[in-house]
PDB file of C-alpha atoms in Angstrom:
ATOM      1  CA  MET A   1      -1.019  16.155  19.148  1.00 35.00           C
ATOM      2  CA  THR A   2      -3.675  13.394  19.929  1.00 41.00           C
ATOM      3  CA  GLN A   3      -5.813  11.019  18.012  1.00 40.00           C
ATOM      4  CA  ASP A   4      -8.894   9.789  18.709  1.00 53.00           C
ATOM      5  CA  ASP A   5      -9.157   5.803  18.045  1.00 58.00           C
ATOM      6  CA  GLY A   6     -10.564   6.244  14.479  1.00 67.00           C
ATOM      7  CA  ASP A   7      -7.722   8.431  13.547  1.00 80.00           C
ATOM      8  CA  LEU A   8      -5.261   5.794  14.877  1.00 79.00           C
ATOM      9  CA  ASP A   9      -6.998   2.676  13.032  1.00 82.00           C
ATOM     10  CA  SER A  10      -7.081   4.525  10.121  1.00 84.00           C
ATOM     11  CA  LEU A  11      -3.339   5.467  10.614  1.00 84.00           C
ATOM     12  CA  VAL A  12      -2.455   1.722  11.395  1.00 87.00           C
ATOM     13  CA  ARG A  13      -4.350   0.680   8.069  1.00 88.00           C
ATOM     14  CA  LYS A  14      -2.560   2.811   5.958  1.00 88.00           C
ATOM     15  CA  ARG A  15       0.527   2.179   7.103  1.00 87.00           C
ATOM     16  CA  VAL A  16       0.348  -1.302   6.835  1.00 90.00           C
ATOM     17  CA  ARG A  17      -0.630  -0.642   3.165  1.00 90.00           C
ATOM     18  CA  ALA A  18       2.126   1.339   2.833  1.00 89.00           C
ATOM     19  CA  LEU A  19       4.578  -0.836   4.241  1.00 89.00           C
ATOM     20  CA  ARG A  20       3.852  -3.924   2.021  1.00 89.00           C
ATOM     21  CA  VAL A  21       3.600  -1.693  -1.136  1.00 89.00           C
ATOM     22  CA  ALA A  22       7.025  -0.228  -0.559  1.00 88.00           C
ATOM     23  CA  GLN A  23       8.790  -3.471   0.378  1.00 88.00           C
ATOM     24  CA  GLY A  24       7.022  -4.945  -3.136  1.00 90.00           C
ATOM     25  CA  LEU A  25       5.219  -7.028  -1.376  1.00 90.00           C
ATOM     26  CA  SER A  26       1.609  -8.685  -2.956  1.00 92.00           C
ATOM     27  CA  LEU A  27      -1.279  -9.006  -0.345  1.00 90.00           C
ATOM     28  CA  ASP A  28      -0.521 -12.771  -1.169  1.00 93.00           C
ATOM     29  CA  GLU A  29       2.755 -12.252   0.240  1.00 93.00           C
ATOM     30  CA  LEU A  30       2.324 -10.578   2.998  1.00 92.00           C
ATOM     31  CA  ALA A  31      -0.566 -12.740   3.666  1.00 92.00           C
ATOM     32  CA  THR A  32       1.628 -15.612   4.316  1.00 93.00           C
ATOM     33  CA  ARG A  33       4.126 -14.193   6.195  1.00 92.00           C
ATOM     34  CA  ALA A  34       1.628 -12.826   8.727  1.00 91.00           C
ATOM     35  CA  ARG A  35      -0.127 -16.210   8.373  1.00 92.00           C
ATOM     36  CA  LEU A  36      -3.578 -14.461   6.904  1.00 92.00           C
ATOM     37  CA  SER A  37      -5.537 -15.120   4.326  1.00 91.00           C
ATOM     38  CA  PRO A  38      -5.099 -12.599   1.922  1.00 92.00           C
ATOM     39  CA  SER A  39      -8.885 -11.952   1.894  1.00 92.00           C
ATOM     40  CA  THR A  40      -8.647 -11.137   5.910  1.00 90.00           C
ATOM     41  CA  LEU A  41      -5.618  -8.720   5.059  1.00 91.00           C
ATOM     42  CA  SER A  42      -7.165  -7.290   2.411  1.00 92.00           C
ATOM     43  CA  ARG A  43     -10.550  -6.457   4.537  1.00 91.00           C
ATOM     44  CA  ILE A  44      -7.572  -4.836   7.220  1.00 90.00           C
ATOM     45  CA  GLU A  45      -6.156  -2.334   5.118  1.00 90.00           C
ATOM     46  CA  ASN A  46      -9.731  -1.121   3.496  1.00 90.00           C
ATOM     47  CA  GLY A  47     -10.918  -0.868   7.409  1.00 88.00           C
ATOM     48  CA  GLN A  48     -13.748  -3.803   6.967  1.00 89.00           C
ATOM     49  CA  ARG A  49     -12.432  -5.760   9.726  1.00 87.00           C
ATOM     50  CA  ARG A  50     -11.489  -5.242  12.724  1.00 85.00           C
ATOM     51  CA  LEU A  51      -7.782  -3.975  13.753  1.00 83.00           C
ATOM     52  CA  ALA A  52      -6.667  -7.245  16.802  1.00 83.00           C
ATOM     53  CA  LEU A  53      -3.599  -7.066  18.884  1.00 83.00           C
ATOM     54  CA  ASP A  54      -2.483 -10.165  17.858  1.00 84.00           C
ATOM     55  CA  GLN A  55      -2.594  -9.532  13.939  1.00 87.00           C
ATOM     56  CA  LEU A  56      -0.978  -6.171  14.767  1.00 88.00           C
ATOM     57  CA  VAL A  57       1.921  -7.922  16.440  1.00 90.00           C
ATOM     58  CA  THR A  58       2.166 -10.449  13.678  1.00 89.00           C
ATOM     59  CA  LEU A  59       1.998  -7.927  11.004  1.00 92.00           C
ATOM     60  CA  ALA A  60       4.751  -5.796  12.127  1.00 90.00           C
ATOM     61  CA  ARG A  61       7.068  -8.286  12.492  1.00 91.00           C
ATOM     62  CA  ALA A  62       6.251  -9.716   8.836  1.00 91.00           C
ATOM     63  CA  LEU A  63       6.744  -6.209   7.911  1.00 90.00           C
ATOM     64  CA  ASP A  64      10.425  -5.849   9.466  1.00 88.00           C
ATOM     65  CA  THR A  65       8.938  -3.022  11.766  1.00 87.00           C
ATOM     66  CA  THR A  66       7.711  -2.366  15.269  1.00 86.00           C
ATOM     67  CA  LEU A  67       4.215  -2.550  16.723  1.00 84.00           C
ATOM     68  CA  ASP A  68       5.203   0.992  18.207  1.00 82.00           C
ATOM     69  CA  GLN A  69       6.763   2.317  14.767  1.00 81.00           C
ATOM     70  CA  LEU A  70       3.075   1.141  13.344  1.00 82.00           C
ATOM     71  CA  VAL A  71       0.677   2.933  16.142  1.00 83.00           C
ATOM     72  CA  GLU A  72       3.094   5.699  16.586  1.00 78.00           C
ATOM     73  CA  THR A  73       1.138   8.828  16.593  1.00 70.00           C
ATOM     74  CA  ALA A  74       3.687  11.422  17.972  1.00 62.00           C
ATOM     75  CA  THR A  75       4.259  14.008  15.326  1.00 59.00           C
ATOM     76  CA  ASP A  76       4.856  16.862  17.685  1.00 57.00           C
ATOM     77  CA  ASP A  77       8.609  17.057  18.155  1.00 63.00           C
ATOM     78  CA  VAL A  78       9.048  17.013  14.426  1.00 67.00           C
ATOM     79  CA  ILE A  79      12.013  19.952  15.063  1.00 66.00           C
ATOM     80  CA  SER A  80      14.346  19.937  17.521  1.00 70.00           C
ATOM     81  CA  ASN A  81      17.067  22.934  19.136  1.00 74.00           C
ATOM     82  CA  PRO A  82      20.574  21.806  19.956  1.00 76.00           C
ATOM     83  CA  THR A  83      22.210  22.337  23.541  1.00 80.00           C
ATOM     84  CA  ILE A  84      25.150  24.815  22.831  1.00 82.00           C
ATOM     85  CA  ASP A  85      28.409  24.014  24.442  1.00 80.00           C
ATOM     86  CA  ALA A  86      30.491  27.229  24.078  1.00 80.00           C
ATOM     87  CA  ALA A  87      33.608  26.262  25.736  1.00 79.00           C
ATOM     88  CA  HIS A  88      34.205  23.636  23.116  1.00 73.00           C
ATOM     89  CA  GLN A  89      32.461  25.439  20.412  1.00 75.00           C
ATOM     90  CA  GLN A  90      29.820  22.272  19.947  1.00 79.00           C
ATOM     91  CA  MET A  91      26.290  21.794  19.174  1.00 81.00           C
ATOM     92  CA  ARG A  92      24.021  18.936  20.183  1.00 78.00           C
ATOM     93  CA  TRP A  93      21.414  17.104  19.594  1.00 77.00           C
ATOM     94  CA  ALA A  94      20.009  13.847  20.804  1.00 72.00           C
ATOM     95  CA  VAL A  95      17.970  11.746  18.537  1.00 74.00           C
ATOM     96  CA  ARG A  96      14.687  10.657  19.694  1.00 70.00           C
ATOM     97  CA  ALA A  97      14.441   8.102  17.990  1.00 68.00           C
ATOM     98  CA  ASP A  98      17.223   6.367  19.864  1.00 71.00           C
ATOM     99  CA  PRO A  99      17.587   8.346  22.677  1.00 70.00           C
ATOM    100  CA  GLY A 100      21.647   6.703  22.669  1.00 75.00           C
ATOM    101  CA  MET A 101      22.521   8.677  20.220  1.00 81.00           C
ATOM    102  CA  SER A 102      23.512  12.385  19.748  1.00 84.00           C
ATOM    103  CA  VAL A 103      24.514  14.330  16.987  1.00 89.00           C
ATOM    104  CA  VAL A 104      27.307  17.169  17.389  1.00 89.00           C
ATOM    105  CA  ARG A 105      28.407  19.886  15.200  1.00 92.00           C
ATOM    106  CA  GLN A 106      31.734  20.654  16.350  1.00 92.00           C
ATOM    107  CA  ARG A 107      34.250  23.582  14.841  1.00 94.00           C
ATOM    108  CA  LEU A 108      37.922  22.466  15.713  1.00 94.00           C
ATOM    109  CA  THR A 109      40.685  25.191  15.237  1.00 94.00           C
ATOM    110  CA  ASP A 110      43.575  23.110  17.099  1.00 94.00           C
ATOM    111  CA  PRO A 111      45.621  20.579  15.313  1.00 94.00           C
ATOM    112  CA  PRO A 112      45.371  17.366  17.005  1.00 92.00           C
ATOM    113  CA  PRO A 113      47.569  16.493  20.029  1.00 89.00           C
ATOM    114  CA  ASP A 114      51.211  16.102  19.930  1.00 84.00           C
ATOM    115  CA  SER A 115      51.692  13.487  23.106  1.00 84.00           C
ATOM    116  CA  PRO A 116      49.381  10.032  21.800  1.00 80.00           C
ATOM    117  CA  SER A 117      48.888  10.203  26.277  1.00 83.00           C
ATOM    118  CA  ARG A 118      46.498  12.822  24.950  1.00 86.00           C
ATOM    119  CA  MET A 119      44.366  10.331  22.492  1.00 91.00           C
ATOM    120  CA  ARG A 120      41.615   8.769  24.153  1.00 88.00           C
ATOM    121  CA  ALA A 121      40.233   5.243  23.932  1.00 89.00           C
ATOM    122  CA  HIS A 122      36.810   4.331  25.179  1.00 85.00           C
ATOM    123  CA  PRO A 123      33.792   2.068  24.493  1.00 87.00           C
ATOM    124  CA  GLY A 124      31.475   2.839  21.402  1.00 85.00           C
ATOM    125  CA  ARG A 125      31.820   4.009  17.669  1.00 87.00           C
ATOM    126  CA  GLU A 126      31.656   7.185  16.030  1.00 90.00           C
ATOM    127  CA  TRP A 127      31.052   8.871  12.825  1.00 91.00           C
ATOM    128  CA  PHE A 128      31.872  12.335  11.318  1.00 93.00           C
ATOM    129  CA  VAL A 129      31.698  14.046   8.208  1.00 94.00           C
ATOM    130  CA  VAL A 130      34.073  17.155   7.276  1.00 96.00           C
ATOM    131  CA  LEU A 131      31.534  20.178   6.069  1.00 96.00           C
ATOM    132  CA  SER A 132      34.516  22.454   5.730  1.00 97.00           C
ATOM    133  CA  GLY A 133      37.886  22.301   5.976  1.00 97.00           C
ATOM    134  CA  THR A 134      40.433  19.331   6.531  1.00 97.00           C
ATOM    135  CA  ALA A 135      40.254  17.179   9.680  1.00 97.00           C
ATOM    136  CA  VAL A 136      43.109  14.886  11.084  1.00 96.00           C
ATOM    137  CA  LEU A 137      41.584  11.823  12.819  1.00 95.00           C
ATOM    138  CA  LEU A 138      44.712  10.464  14.589  1.00 94.00           C
ATOM    139  CA  LEU A 139      43.599   6.510  15.030  1.00 93.00           C
ATOM    140  CA  GLY A 140      46.122   4.151  17.077  1.00 90.00           C
ATOM    141  CA  ASN A 141      49.576   4.648  15.747  1.00 90.00           C
ATOM    142  CA  ARG A 142      47.821   6.207  11.956  1.00 93.00           C
ATOM    143  CA  ARG A 143      47.188   9.581  10.647  1.00 94.00           C
ATOM    144  CA  PHE A 144      44.320  10.001   7.872  1.00 96.00           C
ATOM    145  CA  ARG A 145      43.132  13.411   6.394  1.00 97.00           C
ATOM    146  CA  VAL A 146      39.741  14.111   5.977  1.00 96.00           C
ATOM    147  CA  GLU A 147      38.787  16.110   3.751  1.00 96.00           C
ATOM    148  CA  THR A 148      35.553  18.676   3.277  1.00 95.00           C
ATOM    149  CA  ASN A 149      32.393  16.020   2.274  1.00 94.00           C
ATOM    150  CA  GLN A 150      34.541  12.849   3.464  1.00 94.00           C
ATOM    151  CA  ALA A 151      33.471  10.545   6.300  1.00 94.00           C
ATOM    152  CA  ALA A 152      35.274   8.838   8.868  1.00 94.00           C
ATOM    153  CA  GLU A 153      34.072   5.614  11.009  1.00 92.00           C
ATOM    154  CA  PHE A 154      35.769   4.380  13.599  1.00 91.00           C
ATOM    155  CA  PRO A 155      35.351   2.274  17.044  1.00 90.00           C
ATOM    156  CA  THR A 156      36.750   4.441  19.932  1.00 88.00           C
ATOM    157  CA  MET A 157      38.531   1.609  21.517  1.00 90.00           C
ATOM    158  CA  LEU A 158      41.303   2.680  19.556  1.00 91.00           C
ATOM    159  CA  PRO A 159      43.218   5.622  20.846  1.00 93.00           C
ATOM    160  CA  HIS A 160      41.978   8.756  18.710  1.00 93.00           C
ATOM    161  CA  ALA A 161      41.977  12.288  18.332  1.00 93.00           C
ATOM    162  CA  ILE A 162      41.052  14.826  16.240  1.00 94.00           C
ATOM    163  CA  GLY A 163      41.806  17.977  15.090  1.00 95.00           C
ATOM    164  CA  ALA A 164      41.994  20.538  12.289  1.00 97.00           C
ATOM    165  CA  GLU A 165      44.737  20.900   9.433  1.00 96.00           C
ATOM    166  CA  GLY A 166      45.434  24.348   7.702  1.00 95.00           C
ATOM    167  CA  GLY A 167      42.897  26.458   9.947  1.00 95.00           C
ATOM    168  CA  PRO A 168      39.457  25.951  11.241  1.00 96.00           C
ATOM    169  CA  CYS A 169      37.247  23.063  10.104  1.00 96.00           C
ATOM    170  CA  GLU A 170      33.675  22.009  10.471  1.00 96.00           C
ATOM    171  CA  LEU A 171      32.720  18.548  11.224  1.00 95.00           C
ATOM    172  CA  LEU A 172      28.952  16.480  11.777  1.00 93.00           C
ATOM    173  CA  GLY A 173      29.750  14.134  14.313  1.00 91.00           C
ATOM    174  CA  ILE A 174      27.164  10.777  15.319  1.00 89.00           C
ATOM    175  CA  PHE A 175      28.385   9.278  18.546  1.00 84.00           C
ATOM    176  CA  ASP A 176      26.383   5.938  19.952  1.00 81.00           C
ATOM    177  CA  ARG A 177      25.339   5.224  23.546  1.00 78.00           C
ATOM    178  CA  ASP A 178      29.048   4.264  24.972  1.00 78.00           C
ATOM    179  CA  ALA A 179      30.632   7.052  22.786  1.00 75.00           C
ATOM    180  CA  ARG A 180      28.911   9.575  23.951  1.00 71.00           C
ATOM    181  CA  ARG A 181      28.987   8.559  27.950  1.00 70.00           C
ATOM    182  CA  GLY A 182      32.938   8.262  26.908  1.00 68.00           C
ATOM    183  CA  HIS A 183      32.965  12.257  25.851  1.00 66.00           C
ATOM    184  CA  GLN A 184      31.226  13.063  28.590  1.00 62.00           C
ATOM    185  CA  ARG A 185      33.573  11.562  31.537  1.00 56.00           C
ATOM    186  CA  GLY A 186      35.746  14.361  31.025  1.00 49.00           C
ATOM    187  CA  ASP A 187      37.107  16.539  28.379  1.00 45.00           C
ATOM    188  CA  ASP A 188      40.751  17.375  29.117  1.00 39.00           C
ATOM    189  CA  GLY A 189      42.348  17.442  26.053  1.00 37.00           C
ATOM    190  CA  PRO A 190      41.635  18.778  22.423  1.00 37.00           C
ATOM    191  CA  SER A 191      37.878  17.302  21.073  1.00 45.00           C
ATOM    192  CA  ASP A 192      37.634  14.076  19.537  1.00 50.00           C
TER     193      ASP A 192
END
């Protein structure tokens, strides 16, 4: 979807106002943060003053956002489809806002490994929630039972493995860039 300059201008003005209101800021408060006069900010928001790039940068900072987020127009890619790894019973989605992140849905049927040598450690962090069933998280020398609707988050530099307990379980996990890379470097044991 493309927008002409007038649509983008209007969109940015609406975003500035919406962010200001959502953050509970008055015109005076945001104007002070952005080093603008309240009347200038008011005219920017209602389209009576031209938007200048330097003003957009200071407004983005004052609103604790980025210039990219203020001017972003891409709405075509709202829906994404997973890539499917049938061998590991996984569906994986990339997070467009942060290409280093990925979301994984996985069905586990096997318990975690008996041998500590089959646990993995790699840079990164992981988070997962159990959608159904019960998972067992081995983390270092500790064992955690994670039941339906419970979540776990941990640094992946600790040796770890995840398995099912008492039957299949389904997980939804989020991996940062480093954790995702650690999982892509060889999947020679139970999934974690």
